[in-house]
């Protein structure tokens, strides 16, 4: 029953996101005819041809009716045709998403694991040199824009040291059949590193505070009096108390990684979903922009839903609370 309620909630949220995105595009200054046909071609058309195009693009159709028609097609799997790529939106999103997903997945896992590790070390040694170093690093990276960090890494490793490629997801001038997994990994190092560095700070600082609270608790004092080592106390008491809030924050950071990928992919010219969203917005590709918005929101909601499911595995008290509800 709990799962069904959350699925219904996700459906409602996706509907609201879709409606908001659709109506924001509707009130934008973009002219559907100029965007899709072009100013020069539009000027050479007769009034009858223009009237037919207006009917085709629904210029005079009420926004609610246009949204209903678009949503119905979307549910059936028809997201429309991309105006820039001249392909179905679903196909464009599938290609771009395949490039971005594993990039963001690597960044998400690395930032989570490293952030939790740094937070545990800093919280267990609060006030010491290692804590001040980790906290200083987290504060600096938390206030560093992702695009600026991407430019710095690009300048250092690609321009000065020349040890990593300057951009793209595959080598230039190589056919698709000749691209190896190693080529894709090398080209993804800098974008993934940028997203990882910017994602570490929040989880590290949050875990540090939780770990420091655990180390000041009464049962840790009792464990010290009993002669337990610091690692034993961290393993038995610290990790058990910080893993649930850390998991919550980490799954919530999916939206931040999505937002950061838009800027990072632009800097590295990485052909992923973030770059496609910017291209669609600047080029007036409304079908592609709406499709990316809905798919991105669905992935973020799915991450939060997965976190809720894992709560019951990590903490049985939450699972029993759901059963009583």
CSV table of N, CA and C in Angstrom, one decimal, residues 76-241:
chain,number,residue,atom,x,y,z
A,76,UNK,N,1.6,7.7,-24.7
A,76,UNK,CA,1.6,6.6,-25.6
A,76,UNK,C,3.0,6.3,-26.2
A,77,UNK,N,4.0,7.1,-25.8
A,77,UNK,CA,5.4,6.9,-26.2
A,77,UNK,C,5.8,7.8,-27.3
A,78,UNK,N,4.9,8.7,-27.8
A,78,UNK,CA,5.2,9.6,-28.9
A,78,UNK,C,5.6,11.0,-28.3
A,79,UNK,N,6.9,11.3,-28.2
A,79,UNK,CA,7.3,12.5,-27.6
A,79,UNK,C,7.5,13.6,-28.7
A,80,UNK,N,7.1,13.3,-29.9
A,80,UNK,CA,7.3,14.3,-30.9
A,80,UNK,C,8.6,14.1,-31.7
A,81,UNK,N,8.9,15.1,-32.6
A,81,UNK,CA,10.1,15.1,-33.4
A,81,UNK,C,10.9,16.2,-33.1
A,82,UNK,N,12.2,16.0,-32.8
A,82,UNK,CA,13.1,17.1,-32.5
A,82,UNK,C,13.3,17.9,-33.7
A,83,UNK,N,13.2,19.2,-33.6
A,83,UNK,CA,13.4,20.2,-34.7
A,83,UNK,C,14.8,20.4,-35.1
A,84,UNK,N,15.8,20.2,-34.1
A,84,UNK,CA,17.2,20.4,-34.4
A,84,UNK,C,17.8,19.1,-35.0
A,85,UNK,N,17.5,18.0,-34.4
A,85,UNK,CA,18.1,16.7,-34.8
A,85,UNK,C,17.3,16.0,-35.9
A,86,UNK,N,16.1,16.5,-36.2
A,86,UNK,CA,15.2,15.8,-37.2
A,86,UNK,C,15.0,14.3,-37.0
A,87,UNK,N,14.9,14.0,-35.7
A,87,UNK,CA,14.7,12.6,-35.3
A,87,UNK,C,13.6,12.6,-34.2
A,88,UNK,N,13.0,11.4,-33.9
A,88,UNK,CA,12.1,11.4,-32.8
A,88,UNK,C,12.8,11.7,-31.5
A,89,UNK,N,12.0,12.5,-30.7
A,89,UNK,CA,12.6,12.9,-29.4
A,89,UNK,C,13.1,11.7,-28.5
A,90,UNK,N,12.3,10.7,-28.6
A,90,UNK,CA,12.6,9.5,-27.8
A,90,UNK,C,14.0,8.9,-28.2
A,91,UNK,N,14.3,8.9,-29.5
A,91,UNK,CA,15.6,8.4,-29.9
A,91,UNK,C,16.7,9.3,-29.5
A,92,UNK,N,16.5,10.6,-29.7
A,92,UNK,CA,17.5,11.6,-29.3
A,92,UNK,C,17.8,11.5,-27.8
A,93,UNK,N,16.8,11.4,-27.0
A,93,UNK,CA,17.0,11.3,-25.5
A,93,UNK,C,17.7,10.0,-25.2
A,94,UNK,N,17.3,8.9,-25.8
A,94,UNK,CA,18.0,7.6,-25.6
A,94,UNK,C,19.5,7.7,-25.8
A,95,UNK,N,19.9,8.3,-26.9
A,95,UNK,CA,21.3,8.4,-27.2
A,95,UNK,C,22.0,9.3,-26.2
A,96,UNK,N,21.5,10.5,-26.0
A,96,UNK,CA,22.1,11.5,-25.1
A,96,UNK,C,22.1,10.9,-23.6
A,97,UNK,N,21.0,10.3,-23.2
A,97,UNK,CA,20.9,9.8,-21.9
A,97,UNK,C,21.9,8.7,-21.6
A,98,UNK,N,22.2,7.8,-22.6
A,98,UNK,CA,23.2,6.8,-22.5
A,98,UNK,C,24.6,7.3,-22.3
A,99,UNK,N,24.9,8.5,-22.9
A,99,UNK,CA,26.2,9.1,-22.7
A,99,UNK,C,26.3,9.7,-21.3
A,100,UNK,N,25.1,10.3,-20.8
A,100,UNK,CA,25.2,11.0,-19.5
A,100,UNK,C,25.0,10.1,-18.3
A,101,UNK,N,24.2,9.0,-18.4
A,101,UNK,CA,23.9,8.2,-17.3
A,101,UNK,C,25.1,7.6,-16.6
A,102,UNK,N,25.9,7.0,-17.3
A,102,UNK,CA,27.1,6.3,-16.7
A,102,UNK,C,28.1,7.4,-16.2
A,103,UNK,N,28.1,8.5,-16.8
A,103,UNK,CA,29.0,9.6,-16.4
A,103,UNK,C,28.5,10.1,-15.0
A,104,UNK,N,27.2,10.3,-14.9
A,104,UNK,CA,26.6,10.8,-13.7
A,104,UNK,C,26.6,9.7,-12.6
A,105,UNK,N,26.4,8.5,-13.0
A,105,UNK,CA,26.4,7.4,-12.1
A,105,UNK,C,27.8,7.2,-11.4
A,106,UNK,N,28.9,7.3,-12.2
A,106,UNK,CA,30.2,7.3,-11.6
A,106,UNK,C,30.4,8.4,-10.7
A,107,UNK,N,30.1,9.6,-11.1
A,107,UNK,CA,30.2,10.8,-10.2
A,107,UNK,C,29.4,10.7,-8.9
A,108,UNK,N,28.2,10.2,-9.1
A,108,UNK,CA,27.4,10.0,-7.9
A,108,UNK,C,27.9,9.0,-6.9
A,109,UNK,N,28.4,7.9,-7.4
A,109,UNK,CA,29.0,6.9,-6.5
A,109,UNK,C,30.3,7.4,-5.8
A,110,UNK,N,31.2,8.0,-6.7
A,110,UNK,CA,32.5,8.5,-6.1
A,110,UNK,C,32.2,9.5,-5.1
A,111,UNK,N,31.4,10.5,-5.4
A,111,UNK,CA,31.1,11.6,-4.4
A,111,UNK,C,30.5,11.1,-3.1
A,112,UNK,N,29.6,10.1,-3.3
A,112,UNK,CA,29.0,9.5,-2.1
A,112,UNK,C,30.0,8.7,-1.2
A,113,UNK,N,30.8,7.8,-1.8
A,113,UNK,CA,31.7,7.0,-1.1
A,113,UNK,C,32.8,7.9,-0.4
A,114,UNK,N,33.4,8.8,-1.2
A,114,UNK,CA,34.5,9.7,-0.7
A,114,UNK,C,33.9,10.7,0.3
A,115,UNK,N,32.7,11.2,0.0
A,115,UNK,CA,32.2,12.1,1.0
A,115,UNK,C,31.9,11.5,2.3
A,116,UNK,N,31.3,10.3,2.3
A,116,UNK,CA,31.1,9.6,3.6
A,116,UNK,C,32.4,9.3,4.3
A,117,UNK,N,33.4,8.8,3.6
A,117,UNK,CA,34.7,8.5,4.2
A,117,UNK,C,35.3,9.7,4.8
A,118,UNK,N,35.3,10.8,4.1
A,118,UNK,CA,35.9,12.1,4.6
A,118,UNK,C,35.1,12.6,5.8
A,119,UNK,N,33.8,12.5,5.8
A,119,UNK,CA,33.0,12.9,6.9
A,119,UNK,C,33.2,12.1,8.1
A,120,UNK,N,33.3,10.7,8.0
A,120,UNK,CA,33.6,9.9,9.1
A,120,UNK,C,35.0,10.2,9.7
A,121,UNK,N,36.0,10.4,8.9
A,121,UNK,CA,37.3,10.7,9.4
A,121,UNK,C,37.3,12.1,10.1
A,122,UNK,N,36.7,13.1,9.5
A,122,UNK,CA,36.6,14.4,10.1
A,122,UNK,C,35.8,14.4,11.4
A,123,UNK,N,34.7,13.7,11.4
A,123,UNK,CA,33.8,13.7,12.7
A,123,UNK,C,34.5,12.9,13.8
A,124,UNK,N,35.2,11.8,13.5
A,124,UNK,CA,35.9,11.0,14.5
A,124,UNK,C,37.1,11.7,15.1
A,125,UNK,N,37.6,12.7,14.3
A,125,UNK,CA,38.8,13.5,14.8
A,125,UNK,C,38.5,15.0,14.9
A,126,UNK,N,37.3,15.3,15.4
A,126,UNK,CA,36.9,16.7,15.4
A,126,UNK,C,37.9,17.6,16.2
A,127,UNK,N,38.2,18.7,15.5
A,127,UNK,CA,39.1,19.7,16.2
A,127,UNK,C,40.6,19.4,15.8
A,128,UNK,N,40.9,18.3,15.2
A,128,UNK,CA,42.3,18.0,14.9
A,128,UNK,C,42.7,18.5,13.5
A,129,UNK,N,43.9,18.3,13.2
A,129,UNK,CA,44.4,18.9,11.9
A,129,UNK,C,43.6,18.3,10.7
A,130,UNK,N,43.4,16.9,10.8
A,130,UNK,CA,42.7,16.3,9.6
A,130,UNK,C,41.3,16.8,9.5
A,131,UNK,N,40.7,17.1,10.6
A,131,UNK,CA,39.3,17.6,10.5
A,131,UNK,C,39.3,19.0,9.9
A,132,UNK,N,40.3,19.9,10.3
A,132,UNK,CA,40.3,21.2,9.7
A,132,UNK,C,40.6,21.2,8.2
A,133,UNK,N,41.5,20.2,7.8
A,133,UNK,CA,41.8,20.1,6.4
A,133,UNK,C,40.6,19.7,5.6
A,134,UNK,N,39.9,18.7,6.1
A,134,UNK,CA,38.7,18.2,5.3
A,134,UNK,C,37.6,19.2,5.3
A,135,UNK,N,37.4,19.9,6.5
A,135,UNK,CA,36.3,20.9,6.5
A,135,UNK,C,36.7,22.1,5.6
A,136,UNK,N,37.9,22.5,5.6
A,136,UNK,CA,38.3,23.5,4.7
A,136,UNK,C,38.1,23.2,3.2
A,137,UNK,N,38.5,21.9,2.9
A,137,UNK,CA,38.3,21.5,1.5
A,137,UNK,C,36.8,21.5,1.2
A,138,UNK,N,35.9,21.0,2.1
A,138,UNK,CA,34.5,20.9,1.8
A,138,UNK,C,33.9,22.3,1.7
A,139,UNK,N,34.3,23.2,2.5
A,139,UNK,CA,33.8,24.6,2.4
A,139,UNK,C,34.2,25.3,1.1
A,140,UNK,N,35.4,25.1,0.7
A,140,UNK,CA,35.9,25.7,-0.5
A,140,UNK,C,35.2,25.1,-1.8
A,141,UNK,N,35.1,23.8,-1.8
A,141,UNK,CA,34.4,23.2,-3.0
A,141,UNK,C,32.9,23.5,-3.0
A,142,UNK,N,32.3,23.6,-1.8
A,142,UNK,CA,30.9,23.9,-1.8
A,142,UNK,C,30.6,25.3,-2.4
A,143,UNK,N,31.5,26.2,-2.3
A,143,UNK,CA,31.3,27.6,-2.8
A,143,UNK,C,31.9,27.8,-4.2
A,144,UNK,N,32.4,26.7,-4.8
A,144,UNK,CA,33.1,26.8,-6.1
A,144,UNK,C,32.1,26.4,-7.2
A,145,UNK,N,31.9,27.3,-8.2
A,145,UNK,CA,30.9,27.0,-9.3
A,145,UNK,C,31.5,25.8,-10.1
A,146,UNK,N,30.6,24.9,-10.5
A,146,UNK,CA,31.0,23.7,-11.2
A,146,UNK,C,31.7,24.1,-12.6
A,147,UNK,N,31.1,25.1,-13.3
A,147,UNK,CA,31.7,25.4,-14.6
A,147,UNK,C,33.1,26.0,-14.4
A,148,UNK,N,33.4,26.7,-13.3
A,148,UNK,CA,34.7,27.3,-13.0
A,148,UNK,C,35.7,26.2,-12.7
A,149,UNK,N,35.3,25.2,-11.9
A,149,UNK,CA,36.1,24.1,-11.6
A,149,UNK,C,36.4,23.3,-12.9
A,150,UNK,N,35.4,23.1,-13.7
A,150,UNK,CA,35.6,22.4,-15.0
A,150,UNK,C,36.6,23.1,-15.8
A,151,UNK,N,36.6,24.4,-15.9
A,151,UNK,CA,37.6,25.2,-16.7
A,151,UNK,C,39.0,25.0,-16.1
A,152,UNK,N,39.1,25.0,-14.8
A,152,UNK,CA,40.4,24.9,-14.2
A,152,UNK,C,41.0,23.5,-14.5
A,153,UNK,N,40.2,22.4,-14.3
A,153,UNK,CA,40.7,21.1,-14.6
A,153,UNK,C,41.0,20.9,-16.1
A,154,UNK,N,40.2,21.5,-16.9
A,154,UNK,CA,40.5,21.5,-18.4
A,154,UNK,C,41.8,22.2,-18.7
A,155,UNK,N,42.0,23.3,-18.1
A,155,UNK,CA,43.3,24.0,-18.4
A,155,UNK,C,44.5,23.3,-17.9
A,156,UNK,N,44.4,22.7,-16.7
A,156,UNK,CA,45.5,22.0,-16.1
A,156,UNK,C,45.8,20.7,-16.8
A,157,UNK,N,44.9,19.8,-16.9
A,157,UNK,CA,45.1,18.4,-17.4
A,157,UNK,C,45.1,18.3,-18.9
A,158,UNK,N,44.3,19.1,-19.6
A,158,UNK,CA,44.2,19.0,-21.0
A,158,UNK,C,45.1,20.0,-21.8
A,159,UNK,N,45.3,21.2,-21.2
A,159,UNK,CA,46.0,22.2,-22.0
A,159,UNK,C,47.5,22.2,-21.5
A,160,UNK,N,47.7,22.3,-20.2
A,160,UNK,CA,49.1,22.4,-19.7
A,160,UNK,C,49.8,21.0,-19.7
A,161,UNK,N,49.2,20.1,-19.0
A,161,UNK,CA,49.9,18.7,-18.9
A,161,UNK,C,49.7,17.8,-20.1
A,162,UNK,N,48.6,18.1,-20.8
A,162,UNK,CA,48.2,17.3,-22.0
A,162,UNK,C,48.2,15.8,-21.8
A,163,UNK,N,47.6,15.4,-20.6
A,163,UNK,CA,47.5,14.0,-20.3
A,163,UNK,C,46.0,13.5,-20.5
A,164,UNK,N,45.1,14.4,-20.7
A,164,UNK,CA,43.7,14.0,-20.9
A,164,UNK,C,43.1,14.8,-22.1
A,165,UNK,N,42.1,14.3,-22.8
A,165,UNK,CA,41.6,15.0,-24.0
A,165,UNK,C,40.9,16.3,-23.5
A,166,UNK,N,40.8,17.2,-24.5
A,166,UNK,CA,40.2,18.5,-24.1
A,166,UNK,C,38.7,18.5,-24.1
A,167,UNK,N,38.1,17.5,-24.7
A,167,UNK,CA,36.6,17.5,-24.7
A,167,UNK,C,36.0,16.4,-25.5
A,168,UNK,N,34.7,16.4,-25.7
A,168,UNK,CA,34.0,15.4,-26.4
A,168,UNK,C,34.0,14.1,-25.6
A,169,UNK,N,33.2,13.1,-26.1
A,169,UNK,CA,33.1,11.8,-25.5
A,169,UNK,C,33.9,10.7,-26.2
A,170,UNK,N,34.3,11.0,-27.4
A,170,UNK,CA,35.1,10.0,-28.2
A,170,UNK,C,36.2,10.8,-28.9
A,171,UNK,N,37.3,10.2,-29.4
A,171,UNK,CA,38.3,10.9,-30.2
A,171,UNK,C,37.8,11.5,-31.5
A,172,UNK,N,38.3,12.6,-31.9
A,172,UNK,CA,37.9,13.2,-33.1
A,172,UNK,C,38.4,12.4,-34.3
A,173,UNK,N,37.6,12.3,-35.3
A,173,UNK,CA,38.0,11.6,-36.5
A,173,UNK,C,38.0,10.1,-36.5
A,174,UNK,N,37.4,9.5,-35.4
A,174,UNK,CA,37.4,8.0,-35.3
A,174,UNK,C,36.0,7.6,-35.5
A,175,UNK,N,35.8,6.6,-36.4
A,175,UNK,CA,34.5,6.0,-36.6
A,175,UNK,C,33.9,5.3,-35.4
A,176,UNK,N,32.6,5.2,-35.3
A,176,UNK,CA,32.0,4.7,-34.1
A,176,UNK,C,32.4,3.2,-33.9
A,177,UNK,N,32.7,2.5,-34.9
A,177,UNK,CA,33.1,1.1,-34.7
A,177,UNK,C,34.5,1.0,-34.2
A,178,UNK,N,35.3,2.1,-34.3
A,178,UNK,CA,36.7,2.1,-33.9
A,178,UNK,C,36.9,2.7,-32.5
A,179,UNK,N,35.8,3.2,-31.9
A,179,UNK,CA,35.9,3.7,-30.5
A,179,UNK,C,35.8,2.6,-29.5
A,180,UNK,N,36.8,2.6,-28.6
A,180,UNK,CA,36.9,1.5,-27.6
A,180,UNK,C,36.4,2.0,-26.3
A,181,UNK,N,36.2,1.1,-25.3
A,181,UNK,CA,35.7,1.5,-24.0
A,181,UNK,C,36.7,2.3,-23.3
A,182,UNK,N,38.0,2.1,-23.5
A,182,UNK,CA,39.1,2.9,-23.0
A,182,UNK,C,39.0,4.3,-23.4
A,183,UNK,N,38.7,4.5,-24.7
A,183,UNK,CA,38.5,5.9,-25.2
A,183,UNK,C,37.4,6.6,-24.5
A,184,UNK,N,36.3,6.0,-24.3
A,184,UNK,CA,35.1,6.6,-23.6
A,184,UNK,C,35.5,6.9,-22.2
A,185,UNK,N,36.2,6.0,-21.5
A,185,UNK,CA,36.6,6.3,-20.1
A,185,UNK,C,37.5,7.4,-20.0
A,186,UNK,N,38.5,7.5,-20.9
A,186,UNK,CA,39.5,8.6,-20.8
A,186,UNK,C,38.8,10.0,-21.0
A,187,UNK,N,37.9,10.0,-22.0
A,187,UNK,CA,37.2,11.3,-22.3
A,187,UNK,C,36.2,11.6,-21.2
A,188,UNK,N,35.8,10.7,-20.4
A,188,UNK,CA,34.8,11.0,-19.3
A,188,UNK,C,35.5,11.3,-18.0
A,189,UNK,N,36.8,11.2,-17.9
A,189,UNK,CA,37.5,11.4,-16.6
A,189,UNK,C,37.3,12.8,-16.1
A,190,UNK,N,37.5,13.8,-16.9
A,190,UNK,CA,37.4,15.2,-16.4
A,190,UNK,C,36.0,15.6,-16.1
A,191,UNK,N,35.0,15.3,-16.9
A,191,UNK,CA,33.6,15.6,-16.5
A,191,UNK,C,33.2,14.9,-15.2
A,192,UNK,N,33.5,13.6,-15.1
A,192,UNK,CA,33.1,12.9,-13.9
A,192,UNK,C,33.9,13.4,-12.7
A,193,UNK,N,35.1,13.7,-12.9
A,193,UNK,CA,35.9,14.3,-11.7
A,193,UNK,C,35.3,15.6,-11.3
A,194,UNK,N,34.9,16.4,-12.2
A,194,UNK,CA,34.3,17.7,-11.8
A,194,UNK,C,33.0,17.5,-11.0
A,195,UNK,N,32.1,16.7,-11.5
A,195,UNK,CA,30.9,16.4,-10.8
A,195,UNK,C,31.1,15.8,-9.5
A,196,UNK,N,32.2,14.9,-9.4
A,196,UNK,CA,32.5,14.2,-8.1
A,196,UNK,C,32.9,15.2,-7.1
A,197,UNK,N,33.9,16.1,-7.5
A,197,UNK,CA,34.4,17.1,-6.5
A,197,UNK,C,33.4,18.0,-6.0
A,198,UNK,N,32.5,18.5,-6.8
A,198,UNK,CA,31.4,19.4,-6.4
A,198,UNK,C,30.4,18.7,-5.6
A,199,UNK,N,30.3,17.4,-5.7
A,199,UNK,CA,29.3,16.7,-4.9
A,199,UNK,C,29.7,16.1,-3.6
A,200,UNK,N,31.0,16.2,-3.3
A,200,UNK,CA,31.6,15.6,-2.1
A,200,UNK,C,31.3,16.4,-0.9
A,201,UNK,N,31.3,17.8,-1.1
A,201,UNK,CA,31.3,18.7,0.1
A,201,UNK,C,30.1,18.5,1.0
A,202,UNK,N,28.9,18.5,0.4
A,202,UNK,CA,27.7,18.4,1.2
A,202,UNK,C,27.6,17.1,2.0
A,203,UNK,N,27.8,16.0,1.3
A,203,UNK,CA,27.8,14.7,2.1
A,203,UNK,C,28.9,14.6,3.1
A,204,UNK,N,30.0,15.2,2.8
A,204,UNK,CA,31.1,15.1,3.8
A,204,UNK,C,30.8,16.0,5.1
A,205,UNK,N,30.3,17.2,4.9
A,205,UNK,CA,30.0,18.0,6.0
A,205,UNK,C,28.8,17.5,6.8
A,206,UNK,N,27.8,17.0,6.1
A,206,UNK,CA,26.7,16.4,6.9
A,206,UNK,C,27.1,15.2,7.7
A,207,UNK,N,27.9,14.3,7.1
A,207,UNK,CA,28.4,13.1,7.8
A,207,UNK,C,29.3,13.5,8.9
A,208,UNK,N,30.1,14.5,8.7
A,208,UNK,CA,31.0,14.9,9.8
A,208,UNK,C,30.2,15.3,11.1
A,209,UNK,N,29.1,16.1,10.9
A,209,UNK,CA,28.3,16.6,12.0
A,209,UNK,C,27.6,15.4,12.7
A,210,UNK,N,27.1,14.4,11.9
A,210,UNK,CA,26.5,13.3,12.5
A,210,UNK,C,27.5,12.4,13.2
A,211,UNK,N,28.7,12.3,12.7
A,211,UNK,CA,29.7,11.4,13.3
A,211,UNK,C,30.2,12.1,14.6
A,212,UNK,N,30.3,13.4,14.6
A,212,UNK,CA,30.7,14.1,15.8
A,212,UNK,C,29.7,14.0,16.9
A,213,UNK,N,28.4,14.0,16.6
A,213,UNK,CA,27.4,13.8,17.6
A,213,UNK,C,27.4,12.4,18.2
A,214,UNK,N,27.7,11.4,17.3
A,214,UNK,CA,27.8,10.0,17.8
A,214,UNK,C,29.0,9.9,18.7
A,215,UNK,N,30.2,10.5,18.4
A,215,UNK,CA,31.4,10.4,19.2
A,215,UNK,C,31.2,11.1,20.5
A,216,UNK,N,30.3,12.0,20.7
A,216,UNK,CA,30.0,12.7,22.0
A,216,UNK,C,28.9,12.0,22.8
A,217,UNK,N,28.3,10.9,22.3
A,217,UNK,CA,27.2,10.3,22.9
A,217,UNK,C,27.6,9.5,24.1
A,218,UNK,N,26.7,9.1,25.0
A,218,UNK,CA,26.9,8.4,26.2
A,218,UNK,C,27.4,7.0,25.9
A,219,UNK,N,26.9,6.3,24.9
A,219,UNK,CA,27.3,5.0,24.6
A,219,UNK,C,28.7,4.9,24.1
A,220,UNK,N,29.2,6.0,23.5
A,220,UNK,CA,30.6,6.0,23.0
A,220,UNK,C,31.5,6.2,24.2
A,221,UNK,N,31.1,7.0,25.2
A,221,UNK,CA,31.8,7.1,26.5
A,221,UNK,C,31.9,5.8,27.2
A,222,UNK,N,30.8,5.1,27.2
A,222,UNK,CA,30.8,3.7,27.8
A,222,UNK,C,31.8,2.8,27.1
A,223,UNK,N,31.8,2.9,25.7
A,223,UNK,CA,32.6,2.0,24.9
A,223,UNK,C,34.1,2.4,25.2
A,224,UNK,N,34.4,3.6,25.4
A,224,UNK,CA,35.8,4.0,25.7
A,224,UNK,C,36.2,3.5,27.0
A,225,UNK,N,35.3,3.6,28.0
A,225,UNK,CA,35.6,3.1,29.3
A,225,UNK,C,35.8,1.5,29.3
A,226,UNK,N,35.1,0.9,28.3
A,226,UNK,CA,35.3,-0.6,28.2
A,226,UNK,C,36.6,-0.9,27.5
A,227,UNK,N,37.2,0.0,26.9
A,227,UNK,CA,38.5,-0.2,26.2
A,227,UNK,C,38.4,-0.5,24.7
A,228,UNK,N,37.3,-0.2,24.1
A,228,UNK,CA,37.1,-0.4,22.7
A,228,UNK,C,38.0,0.6,21.9
A,229,UNK,N,38.6,0.1,20.8
A,229,UNK,CA,39.4,1.0,19.9
A,229,UNK,C,38.5,1.9,19.2
A,230,UNK,N,39.1,3.0,18.6
A,230,UNK,CA,38.3,4.0,17.9
A,230,UNK,C,37.6,3.4,16.7
A,231,UNK,N,38.3,2.5,16.0
A,231,UNK,CA,37.8,1.8,14.8
A,231,UNK,C,36.6,1.0,15.2
A,232,UNK,N,36.7,0.3,16.3
A,232,UNK,CA,35.6,-0.6,16.8
A,232,UNK,C,34.3,0.3,17.1
A,233,UNK,N,34.6,1.4,17.7
A,233,UNK,CA,33.4,2.3,18.0
A,233,UNK,C,32.8,2.9,16.8
A,234,UNK,N,33.7,3.3,15.8
A,234,UNK,CA,33.1,3.8,14.5
A,234,UNK,C,32.3,2.7,13.8
A,235,UNK,N,32.9,1.5,13.8
A,235,UNK,CA,32.2,0.4,13.0
A,235,UNK,C,30.9,0.0,13.7
A,236,UNK,N,30.9,-0.1,15.0
A,236,UNK,CA,29.7,-0.7,15.7
A,236,UNK,C,28.7,0.4,15.9
A,237,UNK,N,29.1,1.6,16.2
A,237,UNK,CA,28.1,2.7,16.6
A,237,UNK,C,28.0,3.8,15.5
A,238,UNK,N,29.2,4.2,15.0
A,238,UNK,CA,29.1,5.4,14.1
A,238,UNK,C,28.5,5.1,12.8
A,239,UNK,N,28.9,4.1,12.1
A,239,UNK,CA,28.4,3.8,10.7
A,239,UNK,C,26.9,3.5,10.8
A,240,UNK,N,26.5,2.8,11.8
A,240,UNK,CA,25.1,2.4,12.0
A,240,UNK,C,24.2,3.6,12.1
A,241,UNK,N,24.7,4.7,12.7
A,241,UNK,CA,23.8,5.9,13.0
A,241,UNK,C,23.9,6.9,11.8
